[in-house]
CSV table of C-alpha atoms and ligand atoms in Angstrom, one decimal:
chain,number,residue,atom,x,y,z
A,1,MET,CA,0.0,0.0,0.0
A,2,PHE,CA,1.6,3.3,-1.1
A,3,LYS,CA,2.2,5.9,1.6
A,4,VAL,CA,4.7,8.8,1.8
A,5,ASP,CA,5.2,11.5,4.4
A,6,ILE,CA,6.1,14.9,3.3
A,7,THR,CA,7.5,17.7,5.6
A,8,ARG,CA,7.9,21.2,4.3
A,9,PRO,CA,10.7,23.4,5.4
A,10,ASP,CA,8.2,25.3,7.6
A,11,GLY,CA,7.4,22.1,9.5
A,12,PHE,CA,4.0,21.5,7.9
A,13,THR,CA,3.6,17.8,7.4
A,14,TYR,CA,1.2,15.7,5.3
A,15,THR,CA,0.8,12.1,4.1
A,16,ILE,CA,0.0,11.1,0.5
A,17,ARG,CA,-1.4,7.5,0.4
A,18,GLU,CA,-3.8,5.3,-1.5
A,19,PHE,CA,-7.5,5.9,-1.2
A,20,ARG,CA,-9.3,3.3,1.0
A,21,LEU,CA,-13.0,2.6,1.0
A,22,GLU,CA,-13.4,4.0,4.5
A,23,ASP,CA,-12.3,7.4,3.0
A,24,LEU,CA,-15.3,7.5,0.7
A,25,GLU,CA,-17.6,9.7,2.7
A,26,ARG,CA,-14.9,12.2,3.4
A,27,VAL,CA,-13.7,12.3,-0.3
A,28,ILE,CA,-17.3,12.8,-1.4
A,29,TRP,CA,-17.6,15.7,1.0
A,30,ILE,CA,-14.4,17.3,-0.2
A,31,ASN,CA,-15.6,16.9,-3.8
A,32,ARG,CA,-19.0,18.6,-3.0
A,33,THR,CA,-17.5,21.4,-1.0
A,34,CYS,CA,-14.7,22.2,-3.5
A,35,LEU,CA,-16.0,21.5,-7.0
A,36,PRO,CA,-19.2,22.0,-9.0
A,37,GLU,CA,-18.6,18.6,-10.7
A,38,ASN,CA,-20.1,16.0,-8.3
A,39,TYR,CA,-20.4,12.3,-8.7
A,40,PRO,CA,-22.4,9.5,-7.1
A,41,ALA,CA,-20.5,7.1,-4.7
A,42,TYR,CA,-20.3,4.3,-7.2
A,43,PHE,CA,-18.3,6.5,-9.6
A,44,PHE,CA,-15.5,6.8,-6.9
A,45,ILE,CA,-15.8,3.1,-6.0
A,46,GLU,CA,-15.4,2.1,-9.7
A,47,HIS,CA,-12.3,4.2,-10.1
A,48,HIS,CA,-10.8,2.8,-7.0
A,49,ARG,CA,-11.6,-0.8,-8.1
A,50,SER,CA,-10.1,-0.2,-11.6
A,51,PHE,CA,-7.1,2.0,-10.9
A,52,PRO,CA,-6.4,1.8,-7.1
A,53,LYS,CA,-2.8,3.2,-7.5
A,54,ALA,CA,-4.1,6.3,-9.3
A,55,PHE,CA,-6.7,7.3,-6.6
A,56,LEU,CA,-4.8,9.0,-3.8
A,57,VAL,CA,-5.6,11.1,-0.8
A,58,ALA,CA,-3.7,13.6,1.3
A,59,GLU,CA,-4.0,13.4,5.1
A,60,VAL,CA,-3.1,16.3,7.4
A,61,GLY,CA,-3.1,15.6,11.1
A,62,GLY,CA,-5.0,12.3,10.5
A,63,GLU,CA,-7.8,13.9,8.4
A,64,VAL,CA,-8.2,13.5,4.7
A,65,MET,CA,-7.9,17.0,3.2
A,66,GLY,CA,-7.5,16.3,-0.5
A,67,TYR,CA,-7.7,13.7,-3.2
A,68,ILE,CA,-6.9,12.9,-6.8
A,69,MET,CA,-8.9,10.3,-8.8
A,70,CYS,CA,-7.7,9.2,-12.3
A,71,ARG,CA,-8.1,6.5,-14.9
A,72,VAL,CA,-6.1,5.2,-17.8
A,73,GLU,CA,-7.6,5.0,-21.3
A,74,LEU,CA,-6.5,3.9,-24.7
A,75,GLY,CA,-6.8,6.7,-27.3
A,76,PHE,CA,-5.0,8.8,-29.9
A,77,SER,CA,-1.9,10.5,-28.8
A,78,PHE,CA,-2.0,14.3,-28.3
A,79,PHE,CA,1.7,14.4,-29.3
A,80,LYS,CA,2.4,11.7,-31.9
A,81,LYS,CA,0.2,11.7,-35.0
A,82,ALA,CA,-2.1,8.7,-35.6
A,83,THR,CA,-0.6,6.7,-32.7
A,84,LEU,CA,-2.7,4.9,-30.1
A,85,VAL,CA,-1.4,5.2,-26.6
A,86,ARG,CA,-2.5,4.7,-23.0
A,87,LYS,CA,-3.4,8.1,-21.6
A,88,GLY,CA,-3.7,8.9,-17.9
A,89,HIS,CA,-6.8,11.0,-17.4
A,90,VAL,CA,-7.1,13.1,-14.3
A,91,ILE,CA,-10.8,12.9,-13.4
A,92,SER,CA,-11.0,14.9,-10.2
A,93,LEU,CA,-8.6,16.8,-7.9
A,94,ALA,CA,-9.4,18.9,-4.9
A,95,VAL,CA,-7.7,20.2,-1.8
A,96,ARG,CA,-9.6,21.8,1.1
A,97,PRO,CA,-9.1,25.6,1.3
A,98,GLU,CA,-7.6,25.4,4.8
A,99,VAL,CA,-4.5,23.6,3.5
A,100,ARG,CA,-4.0,25.1,0.0
A,101,ARG,CA,-0.7,26.5,-1.3
A,102,ARG,CA,1.4,24.0,0.6
A,103,GLY,CA,2.2,21.8,-2.4
A,104,ILE,CA,-0.5,19.1,-1.6
A,105,ALA,CA,-2.0,19.2,-5.1
A,106,THR,CA,1.4,19.2,-6.7
A,107,HIS,CA,2.4,16.0,-4.8
A,108,LEU,CA,-1.0,14.3,-5.5
A,109,MET,CA,-0.5,15.0,-9.2
A,110,MET,CA,3.2,13.9,-9.2
A,111,TYR,CA,2.5,10.6,-7.5
A,112,ALA,CA,-0.7,9.9,-9.5
A,113,MET,CA,1.2,10.5,-12.8
A,114,LYS,CA,4.1,8.3,-11.6
A,115,HIS,CA,1.7,5.5,-10.7
A,116,MET,CA,-0.3,5.8,-14.0
A,117,LYS,CA,3.0,5.4,-15.9
A,118,GLU,CA,4.5,2.6,-13.7
A,119,TYR,CA,1.4,0.5,-13.0
A,120,TYR,CA,-0.9,1.2,-16.0
A,121,GLY,CA,1.5,2.0,-18.8
A,122,ALA,CA,0.4,5.7,-19.4
A,123,LYS,CA,2.6,7.4,-22.0
A,124,GLU,CA,0.9,10.8,-21.6
A,125,TYR,CA,-1.5,12.5,-19.2
A,126,TYR,CA,-4.5,14.8,-19.8
A,127,LEU,CA,-7.3,16.6,-18.1
A,128,GLU,CA,-10.0,19.1,-18.5
A,129,VAL,CA,-10.1,22.4,-16.6
A,130,ARG,CA,-12.5,25.4,-16.5
A,131,VAL,CA,-11.1,28.3,-18.5
A,132,SER,CA,-11.7,30.5,-15.5
A,133,ASN,CA,-9.9,28.2,-13.0
A,134,THR,CA,-6.7,30.2,-12.8
A,135,PRO,CA,-5.3,28.4,-9.7
A,136,ALA,CA,-5.6,24.9,-11.3
A,137,ILE,CA,-4.4,26.1,-14.7
A,138,SER,CA,-1.3,27.6,-13.0
A,139,LEU,CA,-0.7,24.3,-11.2
A,140,TYR,CA,-0.9,22.2,-14.3
A,141,LYS,CA,1.3,24.6,-16.3
A,142,LYS,CA,3.9,24.4,-13.5
A,143,LEU,CA,3.8,20.6,-13.8
A,144,GLY,CA,4.5,20.8,-17.5
A,145,PHE,CA,1.0,20.5,-19.0
A,146,GLN,CA,0.2,22.6,-22.1
A,147,ILE,CA,-3.2,23.7,-23.5
A,148,ILE,CA,-4.1,21.4,-26.4
A,149,ASN,CA,-7.6,22.6,-27.2
A,150,VAL,CA,-10.6,24.5,-26.0
A,151,ILE,CA,-13.7,22.3,-25.5
A,152,LYS,CA,-16.7,24.6,-26.1
A,153,GLY,CA,-19.5,24.3,-23.5
A,154,TYR,CA,-17.9,21.3,-21.8
A,155,TYR,CA,-19.4,22.0,-18.4
A,156,HIS,CA,-23.1,21.8,-17.5
A,157,ASP,CA,-23.4,25.5,-16.9
A,158,GLY,CA,-22.0,26.2,-20.4
A,159,GLU,CA,-18.4,27.1,-19.5
A,160,ASP,CA,-15.6,26.1,-21.8
A,161,ALA,CA,-12.8,23.7,-20.8
A,162,TYR,CA,-9.2,23.7,-21.7
A,163,LEU,CA,-7.9,20.3,-22.6
A,164,MET,CA,-4.4,20.2,-21.2
A,165,ALA,CA,-1.9,17.4,-21.7
A,166,LYS,CA,1.7,16.4,-21.0
A,167,PRO,CA,3.9,13.5,-22.2
A,168,ALA,CA,5.1,11.1,-19.5
A,169,GLU,CA,8.8,11.4,-18.8
A,170,GLU,CA,10.9,8.6,-20.3
B,201,COA,N1,-3.6,31.2,-7.5
B,201,COA,C1,-2.6,31.2,-8.4
B,201,COA,N2,-1.8,30.0,-8.5
B,201,COA,C2,-2.1,29.0,-7.8
B,201,COA,C3,-3.1,29.0,-6.8
B,201,COA,C4,-3.9,30.2,-6.7
B,201,COA,N3,-4.9,30.3,-5.8
B,201,COA,N4,-3.2,27.8,-6.2
B,201,COA,C5,-2.2,27.1,-6.7
B,201,COA,N5,-1.5,27.8,-7.7
B,201,COA,C6,-0.4,27.3,-8.5
B,201,COA,C7,0.8,28.0,-8.0
B,201,COA,O1,1.7,28.1,-9.1
B,201,COA,C8,1.3,27.0,-6.9
B,201,COA,O2,2.7,27.1,-6.6
B,201,COA,P1,3.1,28.2,-5.5
B,201,COA,O3,2.2,28.0,-4.3
B,201,COA,O4,4.6,27.8,-5.2
B,201,COA,O5,3.0,29.6,-6.1
B,201,COA,C9,1.1,25.7,-7.6
B,201,COA,O6,-0.2,25.9,-8.3
B,201,COA,C10,1.0,24.5,-6.7
B,201,COA,O7,0.0,24.7,-5.7
B,201,COA,P2,-0.3,23.6,-4.7
B,201,COA,O8,0.0,24.1,-3.3
B,201,COA,O9,0.3,22.3,-5.0
B,201,COA,O10,-1.9,23.5,-4.9
B,201,COA,P3,-3.1,23.3,-3.8
B,201,COA,O11,-2.7,22.2,-2.9
B,201,COA,O12,-3.3,24.6,-3.2
B,201,COA,O13,-4.3,22.9,-4.7
B,201,COA,C11,-6.1,23.2,-6.3
B,201,COA,C12,-4.6,23.5,-5.9
B,201,COA,C13,-6.4,23.8,-7.7
B,201,COA,C14,-6.3,21.7,-6.4
B,201,COA,C15,-7.0,23.8,-5.2
B,201,COA,O14,-7.0,25.2,-5.3
B,201,COA,C16,-8.4,23.3,-5.3
B,201,COA,O15,-8.8,22.3,-4.7
B,201,COA,N6,-9.3,24.1,-6.0
B,201,COA,C17,-10.7,23.7,-6.1
B,201,COA,C18,-10.9,22.5,-6.9
B,201,COA,C19,-10.3,22.6,-8.3
B,201,COA,O16,-10.3,23.6,-9.0
B,201,COA,N7,-9.7,21.4,-8.7
B,201,COA,C20,-9.1,21.3,-10.1
B,201,COA,C21,-10.2,21.1,-11.1
B,201,COA,S1,-9.5,20.8,-12.7
């Protein structure tokens, strides 16, 4: 079972570990309080069953405060013409406001990407993000993602999405 402890220079400590079923209620609560895109419990359970190494949580002082849920799909590469590849798709990521700007999302992303590559053979990663979501767009750019496309009216309220992608490091 994957688990790593991270301590910042200022002493703030958190743990990144695999999601467990007993985290479900808390993760659903974080999802509902942090994002307009909400899902039924079975959606989380299915992702955990199919890609357990790519569903991670961040714990601060024994409480789950953030999560990332991903899946790996076969599809056409964003970078190599007419080539089918396994693509790691970030489905949902959120960190509670009380503990933001401490690198938690960065570490959730880094370990989820590492696991999608090592366990599920992902050659690239992609995600959708609201065009107005400046914090998330900055985070993804910092991690090496680039904007590939705009998906018009992607969200239920009509907002457009950026499709952002990044090749997995060799
Ligand atoms: N404004 C500008 N840049 C921001 C930012 C903000 N509010 N929050 C994060 N970033 C960028 C910065 O470049 C930051 O590095 P820095 O703190 O050294 O400047 C970098 O992202 C890494 O931030 P990190 O501390 O790892 O992110 P986080 O743990 O605060 O979580 C989100 C970032 C986006 C996950 C969090 O704000 C969140 O849960 N938002 C609501 C849900 C959401 O939008 N999810 C993504 C949907 S696609």
